[in-house]
């Protein structure tokens, strides 16, 4: 069932709640791939009912980012959801979520701003206001769907950590379920933005996972100095790679690490051509 309005979703959710059914939410921007499917499968398995939201959220894109060209594939997304046992695909318009003219009008003025310490680093450093847009839309989706569980991928680990903090700080009654990164056999982490890569760039994109795996191998052999671990990346970078960051951070509060341990997550962002890719790995994971 594809629903486009908040009122329709609320009505259905009210019915389910009356019946005592648990509800899972998988928030997405569409262009669904196997990574999203793994979140959907988890929700369908765990919850009585599953809602997938498909909404390319304009307020989380910066003025020079890819909002207009972000892939929109609602028919294919709905088909995947149907086959996976999803109960509702919620696909609102920007007007439904933010009113007439959204950002510039009086229809929508209230934002959820995550703590500065969580956004002044990694993706937040170059994507100013991005996490304000993410927290605001996720909060709205939580209020509309009132899920018992919400499923997020570790691919966007900074986002996941910020959303957990928001849920905790604002006492939002939802349990956040964190799901592992899904990768191609080559190691490339699945992302809707991989669609932008030509074959040569896709080959070059393998550097991200190679750097992360190599750091993990070095860590497993006993190297814990993050400066030394950082330097192992150079061998994988070519002039085609523009490294935005390679950072070692605490898994829970994003504090920088100089000595790596099992709770250290290594974050990388690289631009290849016009495509910005991110990936990460937790050093303690098997
Ligand atoms: O991760 C995403 O796809 C988006 O940031 C989210 C969580 C759906 C909010 O728009």
Short mmCIF file of C-alpha atoms and ligand atoms in Angstrom, two decimals:
data_model
loop_
_atom_site.label_atom_id
_atom_site.label_comp_id
_atom_site.label_asym_id
_atom_site.label_seq_id
_atom_site.Cartn_x
_atom_site.Cartn_y
_atom_site.Cartn_z
CA UNK A 1 0.00 0.00 0.00
CA UNK A 2 1.54 3.34 -1.03
CA UNK A 3 0.29 6.27 1.05
CA UNK A 4 1.14 9.88 0.26
CA UNK A 5 -0.50 11.78 3.11
CA UNK A 6 0.21 12.03 6.83
CA UNK A 7 -3.51 11.69 7.61
CA UNK A 8 -3.78 8.34 5.81
CA UNK A 9 -0.73 6.96 7.63
CA UNK A 10 -2.02 8.14 11.01
CA UNK A 11 -5.38 6.46 10.41
CA UNK A 12 -3.76 3.11 9.59
CA UNK A 13 -1.33 3.31 12.51
CA UNK A 14 -4.24 4.09 14.89
CA UNK A 15 -5.99 0.93 13.69
CA UNK A 16 -2.86 -1.21 14.23
CA UNK A 17 -2.21 0.26 17.68
CA UNK A 18 -5.83 -0.50 18.64
CA UNK A 19 -5.14 -4.11 17.70
CA UNK A 20 -1.98 -4.13 19.86
CA UNK A 21 0.32 -4.68 16.85
CA UNK A 22 3.98 -3.61 16.94
CA UNK A 23 5.18 -1.24 14.22
CA UNK A 24 8.64 -1.03 12.63
CA UNK A 25 9.82 1.96 10.59
CA UNK A 26 12.57 1.93 7.96
CA UNK A 27 13.25 5.57 6.99
CA UNK A 28 14.78 5.87 3.49
CA UNK A 29 15.24 8.33 0.67
CA UNK A 30 14.33 5.62 -1.85
CA UNK A 31 16.52 4.20 -4.64
CA UNK A 32 16.33 1.07 -2.53
CA UNK A 33 19.12 -1.50 -2.77
CA UNK A 34 20.16 -4.65 -0.91
CA UNK A 35 21.37 -2.53 2.02
CA UNK A 36 17.85 -1.13 2.53
CA UNK A 37 16.42 -4.62 1.94
CA UNK A 38 18.44 -5.93 4.90
CA UNK A 39 16.84 -3.25 7.15
CA UNK A 40 13.38 -4.06 5.77
CA UNK A 41 13.89 -7.81 6.33
CA UNK A 42 14.91 -7.15 9.96
CA UNK A 43 11.79 -5.05 10.52
CA UNK A 44 9.44 -7.54 8.86
CA UNK A 45 10.93 -10.31 10.98
CA UNK A 46 10.77 -8.37 14.27
CA UNK A 47 7.57 -6.34 13.97
CA UNK A 48 3.92 -7.15 13.27
CA UNK A 49 3.73 -4.32 10.73
CA UNK A 50 6.42 -2.51 8.75
CA UNK A 51 6.34 1.00 7.29
CA UNK A 52 9.03 2.11 4.81
CA UNK A 53 9.22 5.86 4.25
CA UNK A 54 10.52 7.01 0.86
CA UNK A 55 11.25 10.72 0.97
CA UNK A 56 14.13 12.67 -0.54
CA UNK A 57 14.32 15.17 2.28
CA UNK A 58 15.16 18.61 0.81
CA UNK A 59 16.24 20.16 4.11
CA UNK A 60 19.18 17.77 4.57
CA UNK A 61 20.81 18.78 1.26
CA UNK A 62 23.13 21.78 1.00
CA UNK A 63 22.69 24.32 -1.84
CA UNK A 64 25.49 22.74 -3.93
CA UNK A 65 24.51 19.13 -3.24
CA UNK A 66 22.70 16.55 -5.38
CA UNK A 67 19.03 17.11 -4.34
CA UNK A 68 17.77 17.51 -7.91
CA UNK A 69 19.68 14.61 -9.34
CA UNK A 70 19.23 12.24 -6.38
CA UNK A 71 17.77 9.00 -7.88
CA UNK A 72 13.98 8.73 -7.56
CA UNK A 73 12.66 5.23 -8.33
CA UNK A 74 9.35 4.95 -6.46
CA UNK A 75 7.81 2.21 -8.67
CA UNK A 76 10.81 -0.09 -8.26
CA UNK A 77 11.03 0.77 -4.54
CA UNK A 78 7.35 -0.09 -4.02
CA UNK A 79 7.81 -3.39 -5.87
CA UNK A 80 10.76 -4.34 -3.67
CA UNK A 81 8.77 -3.42 -0.54
CA UNK A 82 5.76 -5.45 -1.68
CA UNK A 83 7.92 -8.53 -2.29
CA UNK A 84 9.59 -8.08 1.10
CA UNK A 85 6.29 -8.03 3.01
CA UNK A 86 6.15 -4.30 3.82
CA UNK A 87 2.68 -3.09 4.87
CA UNK A 88 2.92 0.61 4.01
CA UNK A 89 5.23 2.62 1.77
CA UNK A 90 4.89 6.22 2.96
CA UNK A 91 5.92 8.51 0.08
CA UNK A 92 4.96 12.09 0.96
CA UNK A 93 5.66 15.13 -1.22
CA UNK A 94 7.90 17.92 0.14
CA UNK A 95 4.70 20.01 0.40
CA UNK A 96 3.04 17.35 2.57
CA UNK A 97 6.03 17.38 4.93
CA UNK A 98 6.95 21.07 4.92
CA UNK A 99 4.02 22.98 3.47
CA UNK A 100 3.95 25.53 0.69
CA UNK A 101 7.45 26.60 -0.33
CA UNK A 102 8.77 24.82 2.79
CA UNK A 103 12.04 26.41 3.99
CA UNK A 104 11.17 29.95 2.90
CA UNK A 105 7.57 30.08 4.13
CA UNK A 106 5.99 30.30 7.58
CA UNK A 107 4.51 26.81 7.10
CA UNK A 108 7.54 25.16 8.59
CA UNK A 109 9.91 26.81 11.06
CA UNK A 110 10.85 24.36 13.80
CA UNK A 111 14.09 22.37 13.52
CA UNK A 112 15.69 19.75 15.74
CA UNK A 113 19.35 20.74 16.13
CA UNK A 114 21.72 17.98 17.29
CA UNK A 115 24.56 18.83 19.72
CA UNK A 116 27.44 20.75 18.15
CA UNK A 117 30.00 18.22 19.41
CA UNK A 118 28.37 15.50 17.28
CA UNK A 119 28.16 17.53 14.07
CA UNK A 120 31.38 19.58 13.98
CA UNK A 121 33.29 16.61 12.57
CA UNK A 122 33.20 13.94 9.84
CA UNK A 123 30.31 14.55 7.40
CA UNK A 124 28.91 17.42 9.50
CA UNK A 125 32.04 19.47 8.88
CA UNK A 126 31.51 19.76 5.12
CA UNK A 127 27.71 19.27 5.08
CA UNK A 128 26.63 22.28 7.13
CA UNK A 129 23.08 21.88 8.43
CA UNK A 130 22.80 18.33 7.06
CA UNK A 131 22.18 16.69 10.43
CA UNK A 132 19.66 19.40 11.43
CA UNK A 133 17.68 18.30 8.37
CA UNK A 134 18.12 14.61 9.18
CA UNK A 135 17.10 14.95 12.86
CA UNK A 136 14.12 17.13 11.94
CA UNK A 137 12.73 14.77 9.32
CA UNK A 138 13.40 11.65 11.40
CA UNK A 139 11.61 13.29 14.35
CA UNK A 140 8.66 14.11 12.10
CA UNK A 141 8.59 10.53 10.78
CA UNK A 142 8.67 9.19 14.35
CA UNK A 143 5.73 11.45 15.25
CA UNK A 144 3.75 10.42 12.17
CA UNK A 145 4.39 6.65 12.30
CA UNK A 146 4.92 6.25 16.08
CA UNK A 147 7.05 3.14 15.53
CA UNK A 148 8.08 0.78 18.32
CA UNK A 149 11.32 0.08 16.43
CA UNK A 150 13.23 2.06 13.78
CA UNK A 151 15.97 0.53 11.65
CA UNK A 152 19.11 2.39 10.53
CA UNK A 153 22.22 1.18 8.68
CA UNK A 154 25.73 1.48 10.11
CA UNK A 155 26.86 2.78 6.69
CA UNK A 156 25.76 6.22 7.96
CA UNK A 157 27.29 5.63 11.38
CA UNK A 158 27.50 9.32 12.35
CA UNK A 159 23.80 9.68 11.51
CA UNK A 160 22.98 6.61 13.59
CA UNK A 161 24.92 7.89 16.61
CA UNK A 162 23.25 11.33 16.34
CA UNK A 163 19.77 9.80 16.04
CA UNK A 164 20.39 7.60 19.11
CA UNK A 165 21.43 10.72 21.03
CA UNK A 166 18.30 12.59 19.88
CA UNK A 167 16.02 9.71 20.87
CA UNK A 168 17.69 9.49 24.26
CA UNK A 169 17.76 13.25 24.93
CA UNK A 170 14.16 13.84 23.83
CA UNK A 171 12.72 10.64 25.38
CA UNK A 172 11.26 9.52 22.08
CA UNK A 173 9.52 6.17 22.69
CA UNK A 174 11.22 4.16 19.94
CA UNK A 175 13.99 1.56 20.00
CA UNK A 176 16.73 2.21 17.44
CA UNK A 177 18.00 -0.96 15.77
CA UNK A 178 21.45 -0.66 14.21
CA UNK A 179 22.08 -2.89 11.17
CA UNK A 180 25.43 -3.90 9.62
CA UNK A 181 26.77 -2.46 6.35
CA UNK A 182 25.94 -4.54 3.26
CA UNK A 183 28.77 -4.77 0.72
CA UNK A 184 29.24 -5.98 -2.82
CA UNK A 185 31.56 -9.00 -3.14
CA UNK A 186 34.29 -6.50 -4.11
CA UNK A 187 33.97 -4.86 -0.66
CA UNK A 188 32.23 -1.71 -1.95
CA UNK A 189 29.59 -0.60 0.58
CA UNK A 190 26.15 -0.37 -1.03
CA UNK A 191 24.88 3.19 -1.48
CA UNK A 192 22.25 4.86 -3.62
CA UNK A 193 25.02 7.21 -4.78
CA UNK A 194 26.99 4.27 -6.32
CA UNK A 195 24.60 4.76 -9.27
CA UNK A 196 26.54 7.93 -10.15
CA UNK A 197 29.85 6.03 -10.62
CA UNK A 198 31.09 5.06 -14.09
CA UNK A 199 32.92 1.68 -14.34
CA UNK A 200 36.37 3.26 -13.85
CA UNK A 201 35.20 5.28 -10.83
CA UNK A 202 33.55 2.17 -9.38
CA UNK A 203 36.93 0.41 -9.54
CA UNK A 204 38.57 3.44 -7.88
CA UNK A 205 35.86 3.40 -5.18
CA UNK A 206 37.20 0.06 -3.92
CA UNK A 207 40.00 2.05 -2.24
CA UNK A 208 37.65 2.98 0.62
CA UNK A 209 36.95 -0.56 1.81
CA UNK A 210 40.55 -1.63 1.06
CA UNK A 211 41.87 1.17 3.31
CA UNK A 212 39.45 0.22 6.09
CA UNK A 213 40.14 -3.53 5.87
CA UNK A 214 43.90 -2.92 5.79
CA UNK A 215 43.66 -0.72 8.91
CA UNK A 216 41.67 -3.45 10.64
CA UNK A 217 44.31 -6.08 9.69
CA UNK A 218 47.06 -3.84 11.11
CA UNK A 219 45.01 -3.24 14.28
CA UNK A 220 44.40 -6.99 14.67
CA UNK A 221 48.20 -7.47 14.42
CA UNK A 222 48.66 -5.09 17.36
CA UNK A 223 49.11 -1.60 15.84
CA UNK A 224 47.08 0.86 17.96
CA UNK A 225 48.73 4.23 17.22
CA UNK A 226 46.10 5.89 15.01
CA UNK A 227 48.74 8.07 13.27
CA UNK A 228 50.53 4.88 12.13
CA UNK A 229 47.21 3.31 11.11
CA UNK A 230 46.32 6.48 9.16
CA UNK A 231 49.58 6.31 7.21
CA UNK A 232 48.78 2.81 5.89
CA UNK A 233 46.06 4.45 3.74
CA UNK A 234 48.49 6.33 1.48
CA UNK A 235 49.32 3.21 -0.54
CA UNK A 236 45.68 2.96 -1.72
CA UNK A 237 45.13 6.60 -2.71
CA UNK A 238 45.77 7.88 -6.25
CA UNK A 239 45.26 11.33 -7.81
CA UNK A 240 41.71 10.14 -8.62
CA UNK A 241 40.90 10.12 -4.88
CA UNK A 242 40.26 13.31 -3.00
CA UNK A 243 40.39 12.31 0.68
CA UNK A 244 37.96 14.39 2.76
CA UNK A 245 38.64 12.62 6.05
CA UNK A 246 39.99 9.43 7.57
CA UNK A 247 39.16 9.63 11.26
CA UNK A 248 39.40 7.38 14.28
CA UNK A 249 36.48 8.02 16.65
CA UNK A 250 34.82 6.52 19.69
CA UNK A 251 31.87 4.37 18.63
CA UNK A 252 29.49 5.98 21.15
CA UNK A 253 30.34 9.67 21.41
CA UNK A 254 32.58 10.34 18.37
CA UNK A 255 35.48 11.51 20.57
CA UNK A 256 38.75 11.41 18.60
CA UNK A 257 41.07 8.48 19.37
CA UNK A 258 44.87 8.64 19.34
CA UNK A 259 45.14 5.05 20.57
CA UNK A 260 42.76 2.65 18.86
CA UNK A 261 40.73 0.05 20.74
CA UNK A 262 37.80 -2.27 19.98
CA UNK A 263 35.32 0.63 20.36
CA UNK A 264 37.10 2.71 17.73
CA UNK A 265 35.19 3.25 14.50
CA UNK A 266 37.28 4.31 11.50
CA UNK A 267 35.40 6.72 9.23
CA UNK A 268 36.39 7.61 5.67
CA UNK A 269 34.99 10.02 3.06
CA UNK A 270 36.50 10.29 -0.42
CA UNK A 271 35.44 12.20 -3.50
CA UNK A 272 35.92 10.43 -6.83
CA UNK A 273 35.05 12.72 -9.72
CA UNK A 274 31.87 14.43 -8.52
CA UNK A 275 30.78 11.55 -6.32
CA UNK A 276 31.30 11.71 -2.57
CA UNK A 277 31.47 8.28 -0.93
CA UNK A 278 31.60 7.31 2.73
CA UNK A 279 32.37 4.07 4.55
CA UNK A 280 33.42 2.95 8.02
CA UNK A 281 34.50 -0.05 10.09
CA UNK A 282 34.43 -0.86 13.80
CA UNK A 283 37.86 -2.17 14.82
CA UNK A 284 36.38 -4.53 17.43
CA UNK A 285 34.04 -6.30 15.01
CA UNK A 286 34.81 -9.78 13.64
O1 LIG B 1 19.79 7.75 5.67
C1 LIG B 1 18.92 8.28 4.95
O2 LIG B 1 18.55 7.74 3.93
C2 LIG B 1 18.31 9.61 5.38
O3 LIG B 1 19.26 10.43 5.97
C3 LIG B 1 17.07 9.44 6.29
C4 LIG B 1 17.45 8.79 7.62
C5 LIG B 1 16.03 8.61 5.59
C6 LIG B 1 16.48 10.82 6.60
O4 LIG B 1 16.09 11.47 5.45
#
